[in-house]
PDB file of C-alpha atoms in Angstrom:
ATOM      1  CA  UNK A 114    -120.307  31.727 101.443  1.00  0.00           C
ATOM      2  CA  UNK A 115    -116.584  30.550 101.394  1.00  0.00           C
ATOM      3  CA  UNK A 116    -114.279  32.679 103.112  1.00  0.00           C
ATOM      4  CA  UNK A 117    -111.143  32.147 100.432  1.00  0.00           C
ATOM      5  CA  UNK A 118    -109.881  35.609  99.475  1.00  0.00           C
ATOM      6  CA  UNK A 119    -110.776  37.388  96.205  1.00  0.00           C
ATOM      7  CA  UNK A 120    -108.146  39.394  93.880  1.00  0.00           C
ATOM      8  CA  UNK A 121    -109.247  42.125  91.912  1.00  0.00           C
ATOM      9  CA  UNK A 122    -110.462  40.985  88.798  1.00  0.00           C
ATOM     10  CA  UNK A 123    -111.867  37.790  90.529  1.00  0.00           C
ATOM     11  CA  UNK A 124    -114.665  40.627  92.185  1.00  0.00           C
ATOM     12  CA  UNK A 125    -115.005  42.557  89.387  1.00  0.00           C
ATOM     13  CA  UNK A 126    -116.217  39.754  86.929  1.00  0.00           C
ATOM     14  CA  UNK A 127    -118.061  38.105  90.067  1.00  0.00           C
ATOM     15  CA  UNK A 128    -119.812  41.768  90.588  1.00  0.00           C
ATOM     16  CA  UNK A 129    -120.679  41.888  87.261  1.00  0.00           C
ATOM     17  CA  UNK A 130    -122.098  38.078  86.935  1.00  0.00           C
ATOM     18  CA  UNK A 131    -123.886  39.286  90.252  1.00  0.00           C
ATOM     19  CA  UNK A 132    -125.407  42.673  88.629  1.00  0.00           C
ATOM     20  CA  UNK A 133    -126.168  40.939  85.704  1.00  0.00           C
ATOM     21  CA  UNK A 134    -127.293  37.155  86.407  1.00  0.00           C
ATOM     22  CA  UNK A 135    -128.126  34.727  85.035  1.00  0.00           C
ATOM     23  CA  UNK A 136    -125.233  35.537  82.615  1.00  0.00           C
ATOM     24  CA  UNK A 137    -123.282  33.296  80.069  1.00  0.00           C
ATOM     25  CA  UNK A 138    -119.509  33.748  79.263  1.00  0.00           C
ATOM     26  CA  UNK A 139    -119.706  35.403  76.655  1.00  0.00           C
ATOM     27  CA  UNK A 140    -121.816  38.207  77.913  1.00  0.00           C
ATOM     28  CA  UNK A 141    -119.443  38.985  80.319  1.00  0.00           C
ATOM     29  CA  UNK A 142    -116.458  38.149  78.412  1.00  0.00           C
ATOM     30  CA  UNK A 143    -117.908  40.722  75.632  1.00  0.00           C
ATOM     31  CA  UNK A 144    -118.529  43.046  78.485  1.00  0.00           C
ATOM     32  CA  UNK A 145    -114.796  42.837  80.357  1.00  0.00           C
ATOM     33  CA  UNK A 146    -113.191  42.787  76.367  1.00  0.00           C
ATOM     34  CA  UNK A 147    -114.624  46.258  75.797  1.00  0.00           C
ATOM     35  CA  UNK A 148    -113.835  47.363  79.467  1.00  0.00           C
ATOM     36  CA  UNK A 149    -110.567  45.626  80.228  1.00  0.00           C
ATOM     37  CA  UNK A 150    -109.420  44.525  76.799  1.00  0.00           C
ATOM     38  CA  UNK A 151    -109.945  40.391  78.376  1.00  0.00           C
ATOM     39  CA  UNK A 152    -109.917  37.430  75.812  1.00  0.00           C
ATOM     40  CA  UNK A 153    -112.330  35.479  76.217  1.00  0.00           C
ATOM     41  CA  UNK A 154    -110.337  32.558  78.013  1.00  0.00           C
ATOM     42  CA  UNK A 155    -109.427  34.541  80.846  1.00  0.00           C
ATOM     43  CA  UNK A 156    -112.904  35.128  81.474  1.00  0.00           C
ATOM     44  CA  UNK A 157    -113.777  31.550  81.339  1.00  0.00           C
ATOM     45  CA  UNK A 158    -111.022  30.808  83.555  1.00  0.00           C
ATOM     46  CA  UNK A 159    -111.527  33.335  85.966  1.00  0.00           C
ATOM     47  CA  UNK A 160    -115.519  32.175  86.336  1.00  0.00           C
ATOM     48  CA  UNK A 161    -114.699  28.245  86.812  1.00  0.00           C
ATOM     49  CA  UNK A 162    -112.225  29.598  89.172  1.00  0.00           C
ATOM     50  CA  UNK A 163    -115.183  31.504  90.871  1.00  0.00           C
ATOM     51  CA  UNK A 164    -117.516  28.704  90.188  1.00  0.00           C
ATOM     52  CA  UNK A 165    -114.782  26.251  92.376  1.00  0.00           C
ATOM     53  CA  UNK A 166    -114.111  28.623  95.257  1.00  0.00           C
ATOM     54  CA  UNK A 167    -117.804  28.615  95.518  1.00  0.00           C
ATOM     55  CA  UNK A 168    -118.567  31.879  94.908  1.00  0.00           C
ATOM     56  CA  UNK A 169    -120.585  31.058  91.157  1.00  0.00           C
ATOM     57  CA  UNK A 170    -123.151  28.781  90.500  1.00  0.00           C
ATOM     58  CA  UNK A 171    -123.453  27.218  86.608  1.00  0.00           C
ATOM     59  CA  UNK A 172    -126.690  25.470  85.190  1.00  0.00           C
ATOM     60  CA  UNK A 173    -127.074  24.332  81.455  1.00  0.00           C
ATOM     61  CA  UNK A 174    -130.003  26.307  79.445  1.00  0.00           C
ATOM     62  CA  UNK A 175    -130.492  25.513  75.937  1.00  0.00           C
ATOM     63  CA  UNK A 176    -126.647  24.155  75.290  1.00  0.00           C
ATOM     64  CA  UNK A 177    -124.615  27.229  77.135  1.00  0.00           C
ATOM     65  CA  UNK A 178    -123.736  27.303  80.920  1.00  0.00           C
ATOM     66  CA  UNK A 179    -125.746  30.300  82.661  1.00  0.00           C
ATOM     67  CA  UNK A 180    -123.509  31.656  85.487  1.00  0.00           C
ATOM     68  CA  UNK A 181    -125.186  33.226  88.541  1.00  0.00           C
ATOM     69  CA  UNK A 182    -123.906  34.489  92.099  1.00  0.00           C
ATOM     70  CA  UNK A 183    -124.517  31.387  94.918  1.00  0.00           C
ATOM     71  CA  UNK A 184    -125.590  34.512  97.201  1.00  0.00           C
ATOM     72  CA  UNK A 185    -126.615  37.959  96.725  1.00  0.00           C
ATOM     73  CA  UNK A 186    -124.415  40.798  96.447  1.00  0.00           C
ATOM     74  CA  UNK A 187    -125.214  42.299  99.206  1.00  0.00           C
ATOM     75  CA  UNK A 188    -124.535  39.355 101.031  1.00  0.00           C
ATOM     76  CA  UNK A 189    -120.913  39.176  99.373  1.00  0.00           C
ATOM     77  CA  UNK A 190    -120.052  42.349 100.241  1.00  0.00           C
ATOM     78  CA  UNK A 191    -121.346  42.110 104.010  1.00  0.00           C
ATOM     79  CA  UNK A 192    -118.957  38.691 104.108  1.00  0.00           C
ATOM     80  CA  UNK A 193    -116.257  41.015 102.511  1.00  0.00           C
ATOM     81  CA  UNK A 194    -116.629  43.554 104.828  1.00  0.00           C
ATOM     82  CA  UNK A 195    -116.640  41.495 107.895  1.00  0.00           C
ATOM     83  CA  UNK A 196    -113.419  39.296 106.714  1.00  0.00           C
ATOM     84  CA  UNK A 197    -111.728  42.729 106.137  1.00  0.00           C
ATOM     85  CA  UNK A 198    -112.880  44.138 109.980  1.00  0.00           C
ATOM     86  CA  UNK A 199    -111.931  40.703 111.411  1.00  0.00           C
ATOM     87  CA  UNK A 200    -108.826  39.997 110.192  1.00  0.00           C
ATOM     88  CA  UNK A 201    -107.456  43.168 109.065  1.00  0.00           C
ATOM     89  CA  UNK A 202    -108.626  45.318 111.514  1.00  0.00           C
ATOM     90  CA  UNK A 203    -108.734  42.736 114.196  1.00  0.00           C
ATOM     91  CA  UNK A 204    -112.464  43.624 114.541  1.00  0.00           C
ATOM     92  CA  UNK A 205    -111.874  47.467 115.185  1.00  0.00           C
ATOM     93  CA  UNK A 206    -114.096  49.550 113.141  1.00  0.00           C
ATOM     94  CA  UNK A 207    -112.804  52.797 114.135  1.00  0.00           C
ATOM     95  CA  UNK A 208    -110.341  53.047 111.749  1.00  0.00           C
ATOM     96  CA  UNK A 209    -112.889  51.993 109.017  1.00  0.00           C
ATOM     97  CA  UNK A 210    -115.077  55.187 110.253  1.00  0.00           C
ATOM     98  CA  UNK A 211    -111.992  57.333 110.288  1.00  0.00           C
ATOM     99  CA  UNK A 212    -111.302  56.517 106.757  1.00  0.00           C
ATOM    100  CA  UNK A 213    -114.665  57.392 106.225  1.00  0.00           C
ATOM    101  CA  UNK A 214    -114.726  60.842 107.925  1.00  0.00           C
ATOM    102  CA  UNK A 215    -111.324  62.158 105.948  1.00  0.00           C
ATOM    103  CA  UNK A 216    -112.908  60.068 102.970  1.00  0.00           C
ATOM    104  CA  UNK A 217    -114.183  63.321 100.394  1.00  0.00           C
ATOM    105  CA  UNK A 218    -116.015  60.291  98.174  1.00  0.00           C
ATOM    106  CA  UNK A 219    -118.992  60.429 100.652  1.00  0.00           C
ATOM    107  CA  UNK A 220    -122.325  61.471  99.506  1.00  0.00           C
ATOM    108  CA  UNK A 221    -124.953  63.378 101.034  1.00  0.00           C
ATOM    109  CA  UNK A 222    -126.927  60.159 100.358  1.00  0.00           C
ATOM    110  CA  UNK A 223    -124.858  57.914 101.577  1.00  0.00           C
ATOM    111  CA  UNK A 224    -123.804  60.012 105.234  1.00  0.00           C
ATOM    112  CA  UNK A 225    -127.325  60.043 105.946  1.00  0.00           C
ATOM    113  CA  UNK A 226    -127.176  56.178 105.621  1.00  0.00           C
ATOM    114  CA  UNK A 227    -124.091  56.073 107.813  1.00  0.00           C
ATOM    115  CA  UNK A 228    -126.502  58.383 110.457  1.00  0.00           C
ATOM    116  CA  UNK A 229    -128.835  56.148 110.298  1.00  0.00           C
ATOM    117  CA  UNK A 230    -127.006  52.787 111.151  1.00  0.00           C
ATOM    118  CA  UNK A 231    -125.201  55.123 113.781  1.00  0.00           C
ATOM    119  CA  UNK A 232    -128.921  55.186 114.897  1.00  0.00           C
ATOM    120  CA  UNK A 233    -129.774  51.739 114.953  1.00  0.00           C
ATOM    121  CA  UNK A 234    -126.761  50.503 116.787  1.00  0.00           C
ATOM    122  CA  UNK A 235    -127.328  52.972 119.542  1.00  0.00           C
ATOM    123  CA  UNK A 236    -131.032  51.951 119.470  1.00  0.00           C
ATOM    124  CA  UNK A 237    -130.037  48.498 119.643  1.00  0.00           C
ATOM    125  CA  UNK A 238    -127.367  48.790 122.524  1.00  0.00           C
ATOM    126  CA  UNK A 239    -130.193  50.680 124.769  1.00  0.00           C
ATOM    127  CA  UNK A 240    -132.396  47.568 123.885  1.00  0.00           C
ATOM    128  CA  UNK A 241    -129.588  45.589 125.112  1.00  0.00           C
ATOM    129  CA  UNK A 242    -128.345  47.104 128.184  1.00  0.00           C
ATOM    130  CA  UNK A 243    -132.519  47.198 129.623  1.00  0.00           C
TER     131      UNK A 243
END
């Protein structure tokens, strides 16, 4: 995945290609009109610009470009992540947590996710350390 830096709208139309691939401009141009109030063009240029940091792939189906993710989302997101904790953070994630713990946007679902990485990590350090 390349590690250039995303701005906002670049990861919300890249999100969307992602959710919704393989996708053509217009589908998501029709989509981010409605949402966003985008023309059309800035959608195109925002995807080749997506498609030449690497992040968007492009093949030609019956005369229109199809537009699909070069990895999956959840792979994006883990690169996000880590370039955030790296470089950000310096590779501290207690800060991340802490932002998670005053954080009221946590669901029941997703703390007994958090508890169960929490798990896994500890399980893996013991595996580690014997």
């Amino acid at each position: 995945m390349s590690k250039q830096r995303l701005g906002q709208e670049e990861w919300e139309i890249l999100r969307y290609v992602a959710e919704h691939a393989p996708t053509t401009v217009r589908e998501v141009a029709e989509q981010f009109a409605e949402t966003k109030g985008h023309a059309r063009t800035t959608v195109l240029t925002v995807m080749e610009r997506l498609r030449k940091k690497r992040f968007l792939v492009r093949r030609k189906c019956d005369g229109l470009f199809h537009y699909s993710p070069r990895v999956p989302l959840a792979e994006l997101v883990h690169g996000m992540v880590d370039h955030f904790v790296q470089n950000t953070l310096q590779g501290v994630v207690s800060p991340f947590f802490a932002y998670l713990s005053e954080s009221a946007n946590v669901s029941d679902e997703e703390l007994d996710e958090l508890k169960r990485l929490v798990k896994d990590l500890e399980q893996q350090r013991r595996e580690a350390s014997s």
